[in-house]
CSV table of C-alpha atoms and ligand atoms in Angstrom, one decimal:
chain,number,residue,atom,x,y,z
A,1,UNK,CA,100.1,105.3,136.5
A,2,UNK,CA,101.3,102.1,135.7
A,3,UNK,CA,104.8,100.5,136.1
A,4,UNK,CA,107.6,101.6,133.6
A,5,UNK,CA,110.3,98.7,132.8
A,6,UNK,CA,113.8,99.3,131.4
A,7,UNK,CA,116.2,97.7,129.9
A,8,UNK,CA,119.6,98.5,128.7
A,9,UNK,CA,122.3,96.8,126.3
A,10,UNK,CA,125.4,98.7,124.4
A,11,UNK,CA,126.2,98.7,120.8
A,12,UNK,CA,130.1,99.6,119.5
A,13,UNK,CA,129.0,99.6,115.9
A,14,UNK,CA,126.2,100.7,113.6
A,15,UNK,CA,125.9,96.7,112.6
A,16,UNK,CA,125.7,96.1,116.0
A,17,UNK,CA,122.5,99.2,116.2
A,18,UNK,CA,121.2,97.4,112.9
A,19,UNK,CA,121.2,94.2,114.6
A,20,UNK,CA,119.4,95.1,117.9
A,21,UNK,CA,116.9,97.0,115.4
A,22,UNK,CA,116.7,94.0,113.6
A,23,UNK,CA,115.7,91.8,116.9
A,24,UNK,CA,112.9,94.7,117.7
A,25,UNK,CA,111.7,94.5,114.3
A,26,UNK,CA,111.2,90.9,114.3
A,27,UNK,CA,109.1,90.6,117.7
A,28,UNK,CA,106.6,93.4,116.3
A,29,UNK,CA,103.1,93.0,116.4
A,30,UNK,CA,101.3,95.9,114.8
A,31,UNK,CA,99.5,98.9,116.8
A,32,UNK,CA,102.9,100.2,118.5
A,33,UNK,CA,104.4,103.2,119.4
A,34,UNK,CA,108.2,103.8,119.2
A,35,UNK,CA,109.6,107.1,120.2
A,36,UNK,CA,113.5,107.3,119.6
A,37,UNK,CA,114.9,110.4,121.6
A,38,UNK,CA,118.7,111.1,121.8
A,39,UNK,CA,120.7,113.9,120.0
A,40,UNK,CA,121.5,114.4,116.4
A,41,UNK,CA,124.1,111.2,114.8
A,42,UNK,CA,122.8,108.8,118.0
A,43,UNK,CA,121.5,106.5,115.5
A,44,UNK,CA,117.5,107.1,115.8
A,45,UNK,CA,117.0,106.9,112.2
A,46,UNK,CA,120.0,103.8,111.5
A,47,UNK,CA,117.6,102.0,114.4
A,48,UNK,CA,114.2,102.8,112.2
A,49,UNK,CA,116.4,100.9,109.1
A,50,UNK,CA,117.3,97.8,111.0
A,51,UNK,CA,113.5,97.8,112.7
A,52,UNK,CA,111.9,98.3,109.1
A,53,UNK,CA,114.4,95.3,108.0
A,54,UNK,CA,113.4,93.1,111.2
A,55,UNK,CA,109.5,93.8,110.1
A,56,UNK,CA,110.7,92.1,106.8
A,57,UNK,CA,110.4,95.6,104.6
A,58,UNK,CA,113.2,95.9,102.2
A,59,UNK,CA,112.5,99.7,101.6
A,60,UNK,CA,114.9,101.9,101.9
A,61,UNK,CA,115.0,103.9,105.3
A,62,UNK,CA,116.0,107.8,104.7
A,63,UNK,CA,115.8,110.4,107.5
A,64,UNK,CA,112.2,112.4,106.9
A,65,UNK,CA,113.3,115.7,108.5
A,66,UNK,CA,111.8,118.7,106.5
A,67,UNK,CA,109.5,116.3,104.7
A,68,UNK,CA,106.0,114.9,105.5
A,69,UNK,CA,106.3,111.4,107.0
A,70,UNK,CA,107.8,108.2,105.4
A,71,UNK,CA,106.2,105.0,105.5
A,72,UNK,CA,107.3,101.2,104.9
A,73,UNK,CA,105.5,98.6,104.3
A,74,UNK,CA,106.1,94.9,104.7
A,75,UNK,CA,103.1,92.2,103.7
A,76,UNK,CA,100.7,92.9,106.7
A,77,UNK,CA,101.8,96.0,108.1
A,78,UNK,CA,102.7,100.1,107.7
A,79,UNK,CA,105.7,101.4,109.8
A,80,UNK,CA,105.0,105.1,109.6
A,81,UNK,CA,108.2,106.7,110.4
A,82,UNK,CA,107.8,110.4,111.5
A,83,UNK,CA,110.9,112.9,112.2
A,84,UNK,CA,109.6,116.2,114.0
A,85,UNK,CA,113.0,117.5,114.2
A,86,UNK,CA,113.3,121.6,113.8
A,87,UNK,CA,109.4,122.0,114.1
A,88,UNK,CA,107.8,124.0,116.3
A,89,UNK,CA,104.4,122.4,116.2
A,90,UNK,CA,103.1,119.5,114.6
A,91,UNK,CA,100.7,120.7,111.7
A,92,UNK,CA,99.3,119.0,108.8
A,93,UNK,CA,101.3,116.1,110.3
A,94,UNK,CA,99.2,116.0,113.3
A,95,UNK,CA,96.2,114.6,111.2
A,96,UNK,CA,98.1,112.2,109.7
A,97,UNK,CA,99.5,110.7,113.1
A,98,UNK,CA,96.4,110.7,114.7
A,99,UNK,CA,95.2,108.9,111.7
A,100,UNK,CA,97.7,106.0,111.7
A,101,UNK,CA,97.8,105.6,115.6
A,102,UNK,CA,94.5,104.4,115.7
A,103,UNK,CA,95.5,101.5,113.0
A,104,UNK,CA,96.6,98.8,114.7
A,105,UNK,CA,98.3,97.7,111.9
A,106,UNK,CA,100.1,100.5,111.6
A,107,UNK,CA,103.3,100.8,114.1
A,108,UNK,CA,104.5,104.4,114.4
A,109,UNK,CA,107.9,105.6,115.3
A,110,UNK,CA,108.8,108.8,115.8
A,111,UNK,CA,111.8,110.9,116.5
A,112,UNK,CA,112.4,114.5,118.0
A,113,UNK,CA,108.4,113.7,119.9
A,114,UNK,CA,108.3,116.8,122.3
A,115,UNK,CA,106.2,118.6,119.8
A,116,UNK,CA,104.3,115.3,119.8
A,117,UNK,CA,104.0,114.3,123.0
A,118,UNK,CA,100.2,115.0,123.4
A,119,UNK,CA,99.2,113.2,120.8
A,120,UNK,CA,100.9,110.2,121.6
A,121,UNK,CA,99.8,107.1,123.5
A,122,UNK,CA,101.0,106.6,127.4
A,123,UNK,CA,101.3,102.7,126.7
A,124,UNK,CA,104.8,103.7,123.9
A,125,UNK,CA,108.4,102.2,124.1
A,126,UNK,CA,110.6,104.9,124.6
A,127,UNK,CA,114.3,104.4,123.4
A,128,UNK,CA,116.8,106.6,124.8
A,129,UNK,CA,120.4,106.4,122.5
A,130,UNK,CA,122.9,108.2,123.7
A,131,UNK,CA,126.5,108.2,122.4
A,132,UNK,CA,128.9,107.3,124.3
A,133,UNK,CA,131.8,107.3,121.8
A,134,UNK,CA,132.9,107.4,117.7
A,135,UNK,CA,130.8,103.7,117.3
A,136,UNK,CA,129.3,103.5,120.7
A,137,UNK,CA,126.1,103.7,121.9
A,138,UNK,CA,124.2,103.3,125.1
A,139,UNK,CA,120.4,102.5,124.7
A,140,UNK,CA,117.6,102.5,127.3
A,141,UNK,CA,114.7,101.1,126.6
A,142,UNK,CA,111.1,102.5,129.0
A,143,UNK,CA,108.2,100.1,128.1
A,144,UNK,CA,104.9,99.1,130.0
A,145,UNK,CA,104.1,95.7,130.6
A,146,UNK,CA,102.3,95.2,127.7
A,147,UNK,CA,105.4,96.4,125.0
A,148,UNK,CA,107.4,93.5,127.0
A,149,UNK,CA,107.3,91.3,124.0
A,150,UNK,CA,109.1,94.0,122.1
A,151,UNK,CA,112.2,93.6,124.8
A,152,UNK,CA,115.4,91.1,122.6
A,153,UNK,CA,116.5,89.7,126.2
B,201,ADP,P1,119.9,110.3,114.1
B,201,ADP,O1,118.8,109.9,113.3
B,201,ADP,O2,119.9,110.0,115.5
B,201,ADP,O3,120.3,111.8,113.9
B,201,ADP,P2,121.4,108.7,112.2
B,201,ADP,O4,120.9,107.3,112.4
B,201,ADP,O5,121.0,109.5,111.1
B,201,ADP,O6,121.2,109.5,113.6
B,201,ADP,O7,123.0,108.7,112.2
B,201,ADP,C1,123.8,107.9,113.0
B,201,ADP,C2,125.2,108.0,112.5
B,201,ADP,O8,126.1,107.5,113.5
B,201,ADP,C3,125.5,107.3,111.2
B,201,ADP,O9,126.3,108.0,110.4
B,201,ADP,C4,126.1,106.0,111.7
B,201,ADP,O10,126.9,105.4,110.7
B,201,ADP,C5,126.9,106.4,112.9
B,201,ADP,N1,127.2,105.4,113.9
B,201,ADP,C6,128.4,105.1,114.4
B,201,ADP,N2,128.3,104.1,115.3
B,201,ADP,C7,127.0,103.8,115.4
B,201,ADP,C8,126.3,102.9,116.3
B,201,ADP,N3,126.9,102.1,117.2
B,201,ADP,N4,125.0,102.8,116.1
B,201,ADP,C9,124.4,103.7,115.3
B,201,ADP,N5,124.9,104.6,114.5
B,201,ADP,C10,126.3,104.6,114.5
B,202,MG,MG1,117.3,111.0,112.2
C-alpha cells in the first residue's frame, strides 16, 4: 500500500471553488482519476466546471445525474465527467468507464463512486468537500505521490 498525502485549503465562495478548480485544471496531465465525494450542494459538480475551464474547455459543465456520462474536450484531451448518483450499480456505464480509464488522454472524474469503486484505479485523487457553511467549504485532498503535481500549493 503505498503512502496517501493530503492536503487541505478552504473556499467561502463558489468563485473561490471555481478558482481552486481552475488551478487543478491547469496542472493536468491526461490519464487521471478524480473522485469528488461530499453530499448533495458541496460543490462536486461547480469543481468539475472550474477543472474543465482550467483544462482550457469552454463547454458548458451540467450535472449528468440520470443521464449517461458527459464529456469535454479541450485540444488534446477528453475530461469524461461521470455522476453515479441514485444508481445502484454501474451498468452500461461500466463499459464506458473502463473504456476511457485506460486512455491516457482521457482524465475521468467521477462523483457519487461507491458503486464505482472497483472499477477504479488505486493511484486516484480523492477530493473530499464538505460544507461547512451557506458559501463555505472545506476540501481534502488524498493523492499518491505520483498525483502530486495535481496539488495548487
Ligand atoms: P454537487 O454537485 O456537489 O451536488 P453543485 O456543484 O451542483 O453540488 O452545487 C453546489 C451549490 O453550492 C451551487 O448552487 C453553488 O452556487 C453553491 N455554493 C455556495 N458556495 C459555494 C462554494 N464555496 N463552493 C462551491 N459551491 C458553492
Ligand atoms: Mg453534482
Amino acid at each position: 500500500m503505498s503512502t496517501v498525502l493530503t492536503w487541505q485549503t478552504e473556499s467561502s465562495n463558489l468563485e473561490a471553488t471555481l478558482k481552486l478548480a481552475s488551478e487543478v485544471g491547469s496542472r493536468i496531465r491526461g490519464g487521471e482519476t478524480i473522485v469528488l465525494q461530499g453530499d448533495l450542494g458541496a460543490g462536486k459538480t461547480a469543481f468539475v466546471q472550474g477543472l474543465a475551464s482550467g483544462m482550457g474547455s469552454s463547454d458548458r459543465v451540467r450535472s449528468p445525474s440520470f443521464t449517461i456520462s458527459h464529456q469535454y474536450s479541450t485540444d488534446e484531451l477528453t475530461l469524461h465527467h461521470f455522476d453515479f448518483y441514485r444508481l445502484e450499480e454501474p451498468g452500461i456505464l461500466k463499459e464506458e468507464l473502463e473504456e476511457v480509464l485506460k486512455d491516457d488522454k482521457a482524465v475521468v472524474v467521477v462523483e457519487w463512486a461507491d458503486i464505482a469503486a472497483g472499477i477504479l484505479p488505486s493511484g486516484r485523487l480523492t477530493l473530499q468537500i464538505q460544507t461547512t457553511g451557506d458559501n463555505h467549504r472545506r476540501f481534502r485532498f488524498e493523492y499518491p505521490e505520483k498525483l502530486k503535481y495535481l496539488i495548487p500549493t
